[in-house]
mmCIF file of C-alpha atoms and ligand atoms in Angstrom:
data_model
loop_
_atom_site.group_PDB
_atom_site.id
_atom_site.type_symbol
_atom_site.label_atom_id
_atom_site.label_comp_id
_atom_site.label_asym_id
_atom_site.label_seq_id
_atom_site.Cartn_x
_atom_site.Cartn_y
_atom_site.Cartn_z
ATOM 1 C CA MET A 1046 -27.646 -19.297 -12.788
ATOM 2 C CA LEU A 1047 -28.574 -20.972 -16.046
ATOM 3 C CA VAL A 1048 -31.399 -19.979 -18.367
ATOM 4 C CA VAL A 1049 -32.582 -22.969 -20.399
ATOM 5 C CA MET A 1050 -34.356 -21.896 -23.575
ATOM 6 C CA ASP A 1051 -37.214 -23.769 -25.143
ATOM 7 C CA ALA A 1052 -36.392 -25.933 -28.180
ATOM 8 C CA HIS A 1053 -38.524 -23.533 -30.279
ATOM 9 C CA ALA A 1054 -36.998 -20.317 -28.935
ATOM 10 C CA THR A 1055 -36.070 -17.918 -31.723
ATOM 11 C CA PRO A 1056 -32.712 -16.120 -32.032
ATOM 12 C CA GLU A 1057 -34.595 -12.948 -31.049
ATOM 13 C CA ASP A 1058 -35.854 -14.608 -27.819
ATOM 14 C CA ILE A 1059 -32.285 -15.627 -26.983
ATOM 15 C CA GLN A 1060 -30.960 -12.152 -27.724
ATOM 16 C CA ALA A 1061 -33.658 -10.544 -25.569
ATOM 17 C CA VAL A 1062 -32.679 -12.723 -22.587
ATOM 18 C CA CYS A 1063 -28.994 -11.860 -23.089
ATOM 19 C CA THR A 1064 -29.841 -8.160 -23.187
ATOM 20 C CA VAL A 1065 -31.779 -8.346 -19.902
ATOM 21 C CA ILE A 1066 -28.876 -10.217 -18.258
ATOM 22 C CA GLU A 1067 -26.394 -7.629 -19.499
ATOM 23 C CA ASP A 1068 -28.636 -4.811 -18.300
ATOM 24 C CA MET A 1069 -28.346 -6.351 -14.832
ATOM 25 C CA GLY A 1070 -24.579 -5.783 -15.107
ATOM 26 C CA LEU A 1071 -23.894 -9.526 -15.553
ATOM 27 C CA GLN A 1072 -22.411 -11.631 -18.357
ATOM 28 C CA ALA A 1073 -24.499 -13.846 -20.616
ATOM 29 C CA ASN A 1074 -22.696 -16.916 -22.008
ATOM 30 C CA THR A 1075 -24.693 -18.483 -24.809
ATOM 31 C CA MET A 1076 -24.227 -22.231 -25.177
ATOM 32 C CA PRO A 1077 -26.048 -23.755 -28.137
ATOM 33 C CA GLY A 1078 -26.896 -27.423 -27.526
ATOM 34 C CA PRO A 1079 -28.133 -30.172 -29.848
ATOM 35 C CA THR A 1080 -31.786 -29.461 -29.062
ATOM 36 C CA ARG A 1081 -31.885 -26.195 -27.134
ATOM 37 C CA THR A 1082 -29.730 -23.262 -26.171
ATOM 38 C CA ALA A 1083 -28.706 -22.553 -22.606
ATOM 39 C CA ILE A 1084 -27.503 -19.162 -21.392
ATOM 40 C CA GLY A 1085 -25.122 -19.196 -18.463
ATOM 41 C CA ILE A 1086 -25.058 -16.144 -16.239
ATOM 42 C CA THR A 1087 -21.764 -15.212 -14.590
ATOM 43 C CA GLY A 1088 -20.567 -12.198 -12.664
ATOM 44 C CA ASN A 1089 -23.129 -12.390 -9.857
ATOM 45 C CA GLN A 1090 -22.000 -12.664 -6.234
ATOM 46 C CA GLY A 1091 -25.061 -14.375 -4.753
ATOM 47 C CA ALA A 1092 -28.564 -15.256 -5.893
ATOM 48 C CA ILE A 1093 -29.966 -13.082 -8.680
ATOM 49 C CA ALA A 1094 -32.940 -11.117 -7.399
ATOM 50 C CA GLU A 1095 -34.490 -10.613 -10.838
ATOM 51 C CA ALA A 1096 -34.332 -14.316 -11.786
ATOM 52 C CA ALA A 1097 -38.135 -14.551 -11.671
ATOM 53 C CA ARG A 1098 -38.345 -11.925 -14.404
ATOM 54 C CA LEU A 1099 -36.218 -14.043 -16.749
ATOM 55 C CA LYS A 1100 -38.498 -17.008 -16.211
ATOM 56 C CA LEU A 1101 -41.420 -15.065 -17.676
ATOM 57 C CA MET A 1102 -39.665 -14.077 -20.882
ATOM 58 C CA PRO A 1103 -40.723 -15.604 -24.239
ATOM 59 C CA GLY A 1104 -38.850 -18.789 -25.153
ATOM 60 C CA VAL A 1105 -37.557 -19.429 -21.629
ATOM 61 C CA ARG A 1106 -38.201 -22.943 -20.415
ATOM 62 C CA ASP A 1107 -36.489 -22.847 -17.039
ATOM 63 C CA VAL A 1108 -34.092 -20.903 -14.838
ATOM 64 C CA ILE A 1109 -31.796 -23.146 -12.817
ATOM 65 C CA ARG A 1110 -29.582 -22.189 -9.921
ATOM 66 C CA VAL A 1111 -26.058 -23.615 -10.329
ATOM 67 C CA THR A 1112 -24.887 -24.609 -6.893
ATOM 68 C CA ALA A 1113 -21.231 -25.400 -7.724
ATOM 69 C CA PRO A 1114 -18.703 -22.551 -7.254
ATOM 70 C CA TYR A 1115 -17.547 -23.128 -10.839
ATOM 71 C CA LYS A 1116 -20.228 -22.451 -13.411
ATOM 72 C CA LEU A 1117 -19.209 -22.711 -17.075
ATOM 73 C CA VAL A 1118 -17.158 -25.803 -16.281
ATOM 74 C CA SER A 1119 -19.999 -27.654 -14.568
ATOM 75 C CA ARG A 1120 -22.325 -30.351 -15.856
ATOM 76 C CA GLU A 1121 -25.192 -28.326 -14.491
ATOM 77 C CA TYR A 1122 -24.339 -25.674 -17.054
ATOM 78 C CA ARG A 1123 -23.709 -27.980 -19.947
ATOM 79 C CA GLU A 1124 -25.033 -31.494 -19.927
ATOM 80 C CA ALA A 1125 -23.378 -32.810 -23.084
ATOM 81 C CA ASP A 1126 -19.672 -33.665 -23.133
ATOM 82 C CA THR A 1127 -17.473 -31.006 -24.678
ATOM 83 C CA ILE A 1128 -15.745 -32.332 -27.776
ATOM 84 C CA ILE A 1129 -12.736 -30.392 -29.046
ATOM 85 C CA GLU A 1130 -11.793 -30.928 -32.661
ATOM 86 C CA ILE A 1131 -8.382 -30.053 -34.041
ATOM 87 C CA ASN A 1132 -7.616 -30.823 -37.639
ATOM 88 C CA GLY A 1133 -9.737 -33.979 -37.656
ATOM 89 C CA VAL A 1134 -8.624 -35.196 -34.216
ATOM 90 C CA GLN A 1135 -11.317 -35.242 -31.540
ATOM 91 C CA ILE A 1136 -10.678 -34.854 -27.827
ATOM 92 C CA GLY A 1137 -13.537 -35.851 -25.558
ATOM 93 C CA GLY A 1138 -15.566 -37.618 -28.241
ATOM 94 C CA PRO A 1139 -16.569 -41.268 -28.394
ATOM 95 C CA SER A 1140 -13.086 -42.426 -29.445
ATOM 96 C CA LEU A 1141 -9.843 -42.092 -27.505
ATOM 97 C CA VAL A 1142 -6.886 -39.856 -28.253
ATOM 98 C CA VAL A 1143 -3.219 -40.506 -27.483
ATOM 99 C CA MET A 1144 -0.756 -37.610 -27.206
ATOM 100 C CA ALA A 1145 2.852 -38.735 -27.258
ATOM 101 C CA GLY A 1146 6.353 -37.408 -27.775
ATOM 102 C CA PRO A 1147 9.427 -36.383 -25.858
ATOM 103 C CA CYS A 1148 9.401 -34.476 -22.588
ATOM 104 C CA SER A 1149 11.678 -31.830 -24.118
ATOM 105 C CA ILE A 1150 12.438 -31.011 -27.706
ATOM 106 C CA GLU A 1151 16.208 -31.557 -27.935
ATOM 107 C CA GLY A 1152 16.879 -31.326 -31.659
ATOM 108 C CA ARG A 1153 15.539 -32.002 -35.146
ATOM 109 C CA GLU A 1154 16.448 -35.659 -35.458
ATOM 110 C CA GLN A 1155 15.236 -36.487 -31.945
ATOM 111 C CA LEU A 1156 11.847 -34.821 -32.455
ATOM 112 C CA LEU A 1157 11.160 -35.922 -36.014
ATOM 113 C CA SER A 1158 12.117 -39.547 -35.423
ATOM 114 C CA THR A 1159 9.952 -39.675 -32.285
ATOM 115 C CA ALA A 1160 7.059 -38.022 -34.127
ATOM 116 C CA GLU A 1161 7.189 -40.605 -36.937
ATOM 117 C CA ALA A 1162 7.427 -43.464 -34.455
ATOM 118 C CA VAL A 1163 4.507 -42.404 -32.254
ATOM 119 C CA LYS A 1164 2.354 -41.681 -35.282
ATOM 120 C CA ALA A 1165 3.040 -45.113 -36.753
ATOM 121 C CA ALA A 1166 1.948 -46.660 -33.439
ATOM 122 C CA GLY A 1167 -1.351 -44.734 -33.411
ATOM 123 C CA ALA A 1168 -0.729 -41.480 -31.534
ATOM 124 C CA THR A 1169 -2.643 -38.584 -33.094
ATOM 125 C CA ILE A 1170 -1.225 -35.592 -31.193
ATOM 126 C CA LEU A 1171 2.484 -34.842 -30.822
ATOM 127 C CA ARG A 1172 3.793 -33.479 -27.526
ATOM 128 C CA GLY A 1173 7.142 -31.800 -26.856
ATOM 129 C CA GLY A 1174 8.261 -29.098 -24.455
ATOM 130 C CA ALA A 1175 10.103 -26.020 -25.704
ATOM 131 C CA PHE A 1176 9.788 -24.055 -22.444
ATOM 132 C CA LYS A 1177 10.412 -26.362 -19.516
ATOM 133 C CA PRO A 1178 9.383 -25.825 -15.889
ATOM 134 C CA ARG A 1179 12.336 -27.448 -14.090
ATOM 135 C CA THR A 1180 12.625 -27.862 -10.355
ATOM 136 C CA SER A 1181 16.271 -26.759 -10.509
ATOM 137 C CA PRO A 1182 17.358 -23.530 -12.227
ATOM 138 C CA TYR A 1183 20.505 -25.397 -13.361
ATOM 139 C CA SER A 1184 18.573 -28.038 -15.317
ATOM 140 C CA PHE A 1185 17.932 -27.721 -19.071
ATOM 141 C CA GLN A 1186 15.256 -25.059 -19.542
ATOM 142 C CA GLY A 1187 14.141 -25.946 -23.081
ATOM 143 C CA MET A 1188 15.048 -24.850 -26.618
ATOM 144 C CA GLY A 1189 12.539 -21.980 -26.674
ATOM 145 C CA GLU A 1190 11.446 -20.692 -30.078
ATOM 146 C CA ASP A 1191 13.896 -22.954 -31.938
ATOM 147 C CA GLY A 1192 12.049 -25.856 -30.346
ATOM 148 C CA LEU A 1193 8.679 -24.455 -31.407
ATOM 149 C CA LYS A 1194 9.936 -24.232 -34.996
ATOM 150 C CA LEU A 1195 10.909 -27.892 -34.908
ATOM 151 C CA LEU A 1196 7.482 -28.725 -33.548
ATOM 152 C CA ALA A 1197 5.870 -26.921 -36.478
ATOM 153 C CA GLU A 1198 8.117 -28.844 -38.851
ATOM 154 C CA ALA A 1199 7.081 -32.129 -37.223
ATOM 155 C CA ARG A 1200 3.423 -31.180 -37.657
ATOM 156 C CA GLU A 1201 4.055 -30.403 -41.302
ATOM 157 C CA LEU A 1202 5.747 -33.741 -41.798
ATOM 158 C CA THR A 1203 3.282 -35.953 -39.931
ATOM 159 C CA GLY A 1204 0.011 -34.001 -40.054
ATOM 160 C CA MET A 1205 -0.322 -34.381 -36.270
ATOM 161 C CA PRO A 1206 -1.541 -31.401 -34.232
ATOM 162 C CA VAL A 1207 1.012 -30.408 -31.589
ATOM 163 C CA ILE A 1208 0.781 -29.584 -27.887
ATOM 164 C CA THR A 1209 3.427 -27.684 -25.955
ATOM 165 C CA GLU A 1210 3.675 -25.876 -22.641
ATOM 166 C CA VAL A 1211 3.403 -22.148 -22.135
ATOM 167 C CA MET A 1212 4.851 -20.976 -18.811
ATOM 168 C CA ASP A 1213 4.449 -17.252 -18.856
ATOM 169 C CA THR A 1214 1.956 -14.614 -19.970
ATOM 170 C CA GLU A 1215 4.674 -13.026 -22.112
ATOM 171 C CA GLN A 1216 5.167 -16.264 -24.068
ATOM 172 C CA VAL A 1217 1.496 -16.814 -24.905
ATOM 173 C CA ASP A 1218 1.449 -15.083 -28.306
ATOM 174 C CA LEU A 1219 4.642 -16.779 -29.403
ATOM 175 C CA VAL A 1220 3.613 -20.268 -28.288
ATOM 176 C CA ALA A 1221 0.082 -19.845 -29.683
ATOM 177 C CA GLU A 1222 1.608 -19.031 -33.073
ATOM 178 C CA TYR A 1223 3.090 -22.542 -33.290
ATOM 179 C CA ALA A 1224 0.996 -24.768 -31.023
ATOM 180 C CA ASP A 1225 -2.410 -26.314 -31.698
ATOM 181 C CA ILE A 1226 -2.969 -26.877 -27.974
ATOM 182 C CA LEU A 1227 -1.463 -24.806 -25.171
ATOM 183 C CA GLN A 1228 -0.388 -26.865 -22.176
ATOM 184 C CA LEU A 1229 -0.547 -25.273 -18.745
ATOM 185 C CA GLY A 1230 1.732 -27.210 -16.442
ATOM 186 C CA ALA A 1231 1.038 -28.508 -12.945
ATOM 187 C CA ARG A 1232 3.182 -25.794 -11.380
ATOM 188 C CA ASN A 1233 1.188 -23.095 -13.125
ATOM 189 C CA MET A 1234 -2.304 -24.400 -12.434
ATOM 190 C CA GLN A 1235 -3.031 -21.434 -10.168
ATOM 191 C CA ASN A 1236 -1.114 -18.806 -12.104
ATOM 192 C CA PHE A 1237 -4.237 -16.703 -12.478
ATOM 193 C CA ALA A 1238 -2.707 -14.135 -14.811
ATOM 194 C CA LEU A 1239 -1.666 -16.929 -17.159
ATOM 195 C CA LEU A 1240 -5.064 -18.640 -16.937
ATOM 196 C CA LYS A 1241 -6.797 -15.401 -17.917
ATOM 197 C CA ARG A 1242 -4.321 -14.740 -20.696
ATOM 198 C CA VAL A 1243 -4.777 -18.145 -22.361
ATOM 199 C CA GLY A 1244 -8.515 -17.698 -21.862
ATOM 200 C CA ARG A 1245 -8.314 -14.769 -24.260
ATOM 201 C CA THR A 1246 -6.711 -16.850 -27.019
ATOM 202 C CA ARG A 1247 -8.703 -19.141 -29.254
ATOM 203 C CA ARG A 1248 -6.351 -22.075 -28.829
ATOM 204 C CA PRO A 1249 -7.515 -25.117 -26.875
ATOM 205 C CA VAL A 1250 -5.821 -25.321 -23.475
ATOM 206 C CA MET A 1251 -4.846 -28.469 -21.581
ATOM 207 C CA LEU A 1252 -4.789 -27.681 -17.870
ATOM 208 C CA LYS A 1253 -2.716 -30.061 -15.787
ATOM 209 C CA ARG A 1254 -3.715 -30.661 -12.198
ATOM 210 C CA GLY A 1255 -1.510 -28.906 -9.641
ATOM 211 C CA LEU A 1256 0.711 -31.074 -7.451
ATOM 212 C CA SER A 1257 -1.429 -30.482 -4.382
ATOM 213 C CA SER A 1258 -4.675 -29.220 -5.831
ATOM 214 C CA THR A 1259 -8.138 -30.357 -4.932
ATOM 215 C CA VAL A 1260 -10.698 -30.990 -7.644
ATOM 216 C CA LYS A 1261 -12.406 -27.744 -6.641
ATOM 217 C CA ASP A 1262 -9.168 -25.740 -7.050
ATOM 218 C CA TRP A 1263 -8.595 -27.389 -10.416
ATOM 219 C CA LEU A 1264 -12.092 -26.764 -11.756
ATOM 220 C CA LEU A 1265 -11.994 -23.164 -10.563
ATOM 221 C CA SER A 1266 -8.767 -22.721 -12.524
ATOM 222 C CA ALA A 1267 -10.504 -24.135 -15.605
ATOM 223 C CA GLU A 1268 -13.316 -21.661 -14.897
ATOM 224 C CA TYR A 1269 -10.816 -18.776 -15.128
ATOM 225 C CA ILE A 1270 -9.995 -19.819 -18.691
ATOM 226 C CA MET A 1271 -13.625 -20.304 -19.705
ATOM 227 C CA ALA A 1272 -14.763 -17.080 -18.060
ATOM 228 C CA GLU A 1273 -12.470 -15.222 -20.490
ATOM 229 C CA GLY A 1274 -14.321 -16.766 -23.414
ATOM 230 C CA ASN A 1275 -12.216 -19.817 -24.275
ATOM 231 C CA GLN A 1276 -14.513 -22.842 -24.131
ATOM 232 C CA ALA A 1277 -11.909 -25.362 -25.296
ATOM 233 C CA VAL A 1278 -10.409 -26.608 -22.045
ATOM 234 C CA ILE A 1279 -9.037 -30.114 -21.436
ATOM 235 C CA LEU A 1280 -8.214 -31.422 -17.960
ATOM 236 C CA CYS A 1281 -5.151 -33.598 -17.372
ATOM 237 C CA GLU A 1282 -4.540 -35.692 -14.264
ATOM 238 C CA ARG A 1283 -0.755 -36.012 -13.899
ATOM 239 C CA GLY A 1284 -0.302 -37.276 -10.343
ATOM 240 C CA ILE A 1285 -0.378 -35.488 -7.027
ATOM 241 C CA ARG A 1286 1.928 -35.274 -4.004
ATOM 242 C CA THR A 1287 1.053 -37.629 -1.179
ATOM 243 C CA PHE A 1288 3.055 -39.104 1.717
ATOM 244 C CA ASP A 1289 4.320 -42.046 -0.304
ATOM 245 C CA ASP A 1290 7.444 -41.846 -2.428
ATOM 246 C CA HIS A 1291 7.488 -45.217 -4.206
ATOM 247 C CA SER A 1292 6.783 -43.276 -7.409
ATOM 248 C CA ARG A 1293 7.190 -39.679 -8.496
ATOM 249 C CA GLY A 1294 3.569 -38.959 -7.600
ATOM 250 C CA THR A 1295 0.318 -40.690 -6.801
ATOM 251 C CA PHE A 1296 -1.716 -41.259 -9.944
ATOM 252 C CA ASP A 1297 -5.175 -40.246 -8.786
ATOM 253 C CA LEU A 1298 -7.352 -42.165 -11.211
ATOM 254 C CA SER A 1299 -10.230 -42.085 -8.769
ATOM 255 C CA VAL A 1300 -10.636 -38.482 -9.878
ATOM 256 C CA VAL A 1301 -11.835 -39.522 -13.352
ATOM 257 C CA PRO A 1302 -15.389 -40.662 -12.452
ATOM 258 C CA VAL A 1303 -15.696 -37.682 -10.091
ATOM 259 C CA LEU A 1304 -14.767 -35.244 -12.861
ATOM 260 C CA ARG A 1305 -17.190 -36.994 -15.213
ATOM 261 C CA GLU A 1306 -20.031 -36.095 -12.874
ATOM 262 C CA LEU A 1307 -18.923 -32.561 -12.114
ATOM 263 C CA THR A 1308 -17.802 -31.337 -15.526
ATOM 264 C CA HIS A 1309 -18.421 -31.706 -19.248
ATOM 265 C CA LEU A 1310 -14.744 -31.092 -20.114
ATOM 266 C CA PRO A 1311 -12.543 -33.803 -21.697
ATOM 267 C CA ILE A 1312 -10.221 -35.722 -19.344
ATOM 268 C CA ILE A 1313 -6.723 -36.859 -20.290
ATOM 269 C CA VAL A 1314 -4.477 -38.836 -17.950
ATOM 270 C CA ASP A 1315 -0.682 -38.705 -17.894
ATOM 271 C CA PRO A 1316 0.916 -41.780 -16.318
ATOM 272 C CA SER A 1317 4.415 -40.562 -17.289
ATOM 273 C CA HIS A 1318 4.537 -37.614 -14.889
ATOM 274 C CA ALA A 1319 2.297 -39.345 -12.359
ATOM 275 C CA THR A 1320 4.542 -42.358 -11.826
ATOM 276 C CA GLY A 1321 7.936 -41.128 -13.044
ATOM 277 C CA ARG A 1322 9.055 -44.650 -13.996
ATOM 278 C CA TRP A 1323 8.831 -46.213 -17.437
ATOM 279 C CA GLN A 1324 8.020 -49.634 -15.955
ATOM 280 C CA SER A 1325 4.712 -48.282 -14.618
ATOM 281 C CA ILE A 1326 3.538 -46.502 -17.757
ATOM 282 C CA LEU A 1327 1.972 -49.455 -19.577
ATOM 283 C CA PRO A 1328 -0.073 -50.855 -16.646
ATOM 284 C CA MET A 1329 -1.175 -47.383 -15.554
ATOM 285 C CA SER A 1330 -2.143 -46.447 -19.125
ATOM 286 C CA ARG A 1331 -4.421 -49.476 -19.166
ATOM 287 C CA ALA A 1332 -5.833 -48.402 -15.818
ATOM 288 C CA GLY A 1333 -6.310 -44.822 -17.038
ATOM 289 C CA ILE A 1334 -8.385 -45.923 -20.006
ATOM 290 C CA ALA A 1335 -10.311 -48.389 -17.852
ATOM 291 C CA SER A 1336 -11.107 -45.549 -15.437
ATOM 292 C CA GLY A 1337 -12.964 -43.756 -18.236
ATOM 293 C CA ALA A 1338 -10.452 -41.124 -19.363
ATOM 294 C CA ASP A 1339 -10.737 -39.719 -22.887
ATOM 295 C CA GLY A 1340 -7.094 -40.319 -23.652
ATOM 296 C CA LEU A 1341 -3.466 -40.469 -22.603
ATOM 297 C CA MET A 1342 -0.393 -38.295 -22.604
ATOM 298 C CA ILE A 1343 2.799 -40.372 -22.811
ATOM 299 C CA GLU A 1344 6.488 -39.416 -22.951
ATOM 300 C CA VAL A 1345 8.520 -41.237 -25.598
ATOM 301 C CA HIS A 1346 12.231 -40.786 -26.375
ATOM 302 C CA PRO A 1347 14.502 -42.549 -28.897
ATOM 303 C CA ASN A 1348 17.216 -42.886 -26.245
ATOM 304 C CA PRO A 1349 15.806 -42.362 -22.731
ATOM 305 C CA ALA A 1350 19.199 -42.888 -21.074
ATOM 306 C CA GLU A 1351 20.470 -39.749 -22.815
ATOM 307 C CA ALA A 1352 17.291 -37.637 -22.510
ATOM 308 C CA TRP A 1353 17.776 -34.064 -21.295
ATOM 309 C CA SER A 1354 14.687 -34.321 -19.069
ATOM 310 C CA ASP A 1355 12.473 -37.076 -17.668
ATOM 311 C CA GLY A 1356 14.483 -39.944 -19.229
ATOM 312 C CA GLU A 1357 13.572 -42.337 -16.419
ATOM 313 C CA GLN A 1358 9.881 -42.093 -17.291
ATOM 314 C CA SER A 1359 10.264 -42.028 -21.080
ATOM 315 C CA LEU A 1360 9.397 -45.049 -23.197
ATOM 316 C CA LEU A 1361 11.516 -46.329 -26.047
ATOM 317 C CA PRO A 1362 9.490 -46.238 -29.293
ATOM 318 C CA GLU A 1363 9.248 -50.047 -29.325
ATOM 319 C CA ARG A 1364 7.819 -50.023 -25.796
ATOM 320 C CA PHE A 1365 5.306 -47.415 -26.914
ATOM 321 C CA VAL A 1366 4.190 -49.776 -29.688
ATOM 322 C CA GLU A 1367 3.602 -52.462 -27.084
ATOM 323 C CA LEU A 1368 1.709 -49.995 -24.897
ATOM 324 C CA MET A 1369 -0.613 -49.077 -27.759
ATOM 325 C CA GLU A 1370 -1.322 -52.741 -28.480
ATOM 326 C CA GLN A 1371 -2.136 -53.413 -24.848
ATOM 327 C CA VAL A 1372 -4.190 -50.263 -24.340
ATOM 328 C CA GLU A 1373 -6.182 -51.070 -27.461
ATOM 329 C CA ARG A 1374 -7.461 -54.223 -25.765
ATOM 330 C CA ILE A 1375 -8.787 -52.170 -22.864
ATOM 331 C CA ALA A 1376 -10.169 -49.573 -25.282
ATOM 332 C CA ASP A 1377 -12.043 -52.340 -27.120
ATOM 333 C CA ALA A 1378 -13.534 -53.527 -23.843
ATOM 334 C CA MET A 1379 -14.640 -49.952 -23.154
ATOM 335 C CA ASP A 1380 -16.132 -49.623 -26.644
ATOM 336 C CA ARG A 1381 -13.932 -46.628 -27.316
ATOM 337 C CA PRO A 1382 -11.604 -47.121 -30.286
ATOM 338 C CA ILE A 1383 -8.276 -45.302 -30.331
ATOM 339 C CA GLN A 1384 -8.446 -42.752 -33.145
ATOM 340 C CA GLY A 1385 -4.987 -43.319 -34.639
ATOM 341 C CA ARG A 1386 -5.370 -47.088 -34.556
ATOM 342 C CA THR A 1387 -8.724 -47.073 -36.373
ATOM 343 C CA LYS A 1388 -7.271 -44.862 -39.075
ATOM 344 C CA ALA A 1389 -4.247 -47.137 -39.408
ATOM 345 C CA ALA A 1390 -6.543 -50.171 -39.718
ATOM 346 C CA ALA A 1391 -8.760 -48.432 -42.286
ATOM 347 C CA ILE A 1392 -5.877 -47.638 -44.665
HETATM 348 C C1 PEP B 1321 5.442 -32.004 -19.005
HETATM 349 O O1 PEP B 1321 4.374 -32.363 -19.541
HETATM 350 O O2 PEP B 1321 6.566 -32.201 -19.513
HETATM 351 C C2 PEP B 1321 5.385 -31.382 -17.665
HETATM 352 C C3 PEP B 1321 6.369 -30.608 -17.232
HETATM 353 O O3 PEP B 1321 4.278 -31.718 -16.984
HETATM 354 P P1 PEP B 1321 3.777 -31.310 -15.507
HETATM 355 O O4 PEP B 1321 3.415 -29.876 -15.566
HETATM 356 O O5 PEP B 1321 2.618 -32.229 -15.308
HETATM 357 O O6 PEP B 1321 4.904 -31.606 -14.544
HETATM 358 MN MN1 MN B 1322 8.245 -34.296 -18.677
#
């Protein structure tokens, strides 16, 4: 249920509605909008019997039933796109964002040189895994806190906000200390304890789609985070498992327009994990932007042949430069400049 307040509703009117909702034993989620405030009601199992009473309160314009199983995530709840701003970089705004960096942080030189290279090409967020979810327990598991320290150093050096994965509830405080965005990996999309835990931080969270998750599963996972009070959620399509094995996964770009209708949250697409092959990254990045995504996540490594994880899908820095040039042409056609490229051109 959503209570839409009148444009002239006073703060007292809004507070009075929240109090009535809370007296019903439900939660009131206030969402200020550009012209009017909406109050989302969560915690109810079915229809709210006293809804009619809310409709009669001063300052209330309308009471709308939200039919989707996810509430806070839905467009019905919030019509305007959510824009997340981190240190001057916008995610989900009119311009596009590119997150790039190595799959795993392997050392100082590797991370810092990649960070400089992707920044010069127009990336505005640096990625790098310190805790790695590997299919095999014998594969490299990540540098842990030493990796996070290097990430912080790279941020210091380049000014780029950093995104890194958190795999476990026990790591959340540590990772949140260093990271600007917490990444929740595909394998953890339905780790409900972790979703709730990151929902209680005030760090933006990028939620990757699970390998075999429907859009409904995915949005309900995002709802877990938002229901804990964290409104800064980003969705990331990273390929799903289908019957075909020509690539690592099937890059489901047809999900982008569907998400646009269902949710106000920003949408990032990750052709690196979706396809698993560097040769496919450039064309599928173009396709991702053409599909209407708000940005890309791309793996880049100074020496992919020697990478400790995901080398076969990592781009050499010079190939990343070419990708950015090509993607910019699609971005221009979409009327959505790439943030790092506009800044570079303005200097
Ligand atoms: C990653 O971004 O390095 C990663 C492990 O992603 P995913 O969870 O999509 O596999
Ligand atoms: Mn990877």
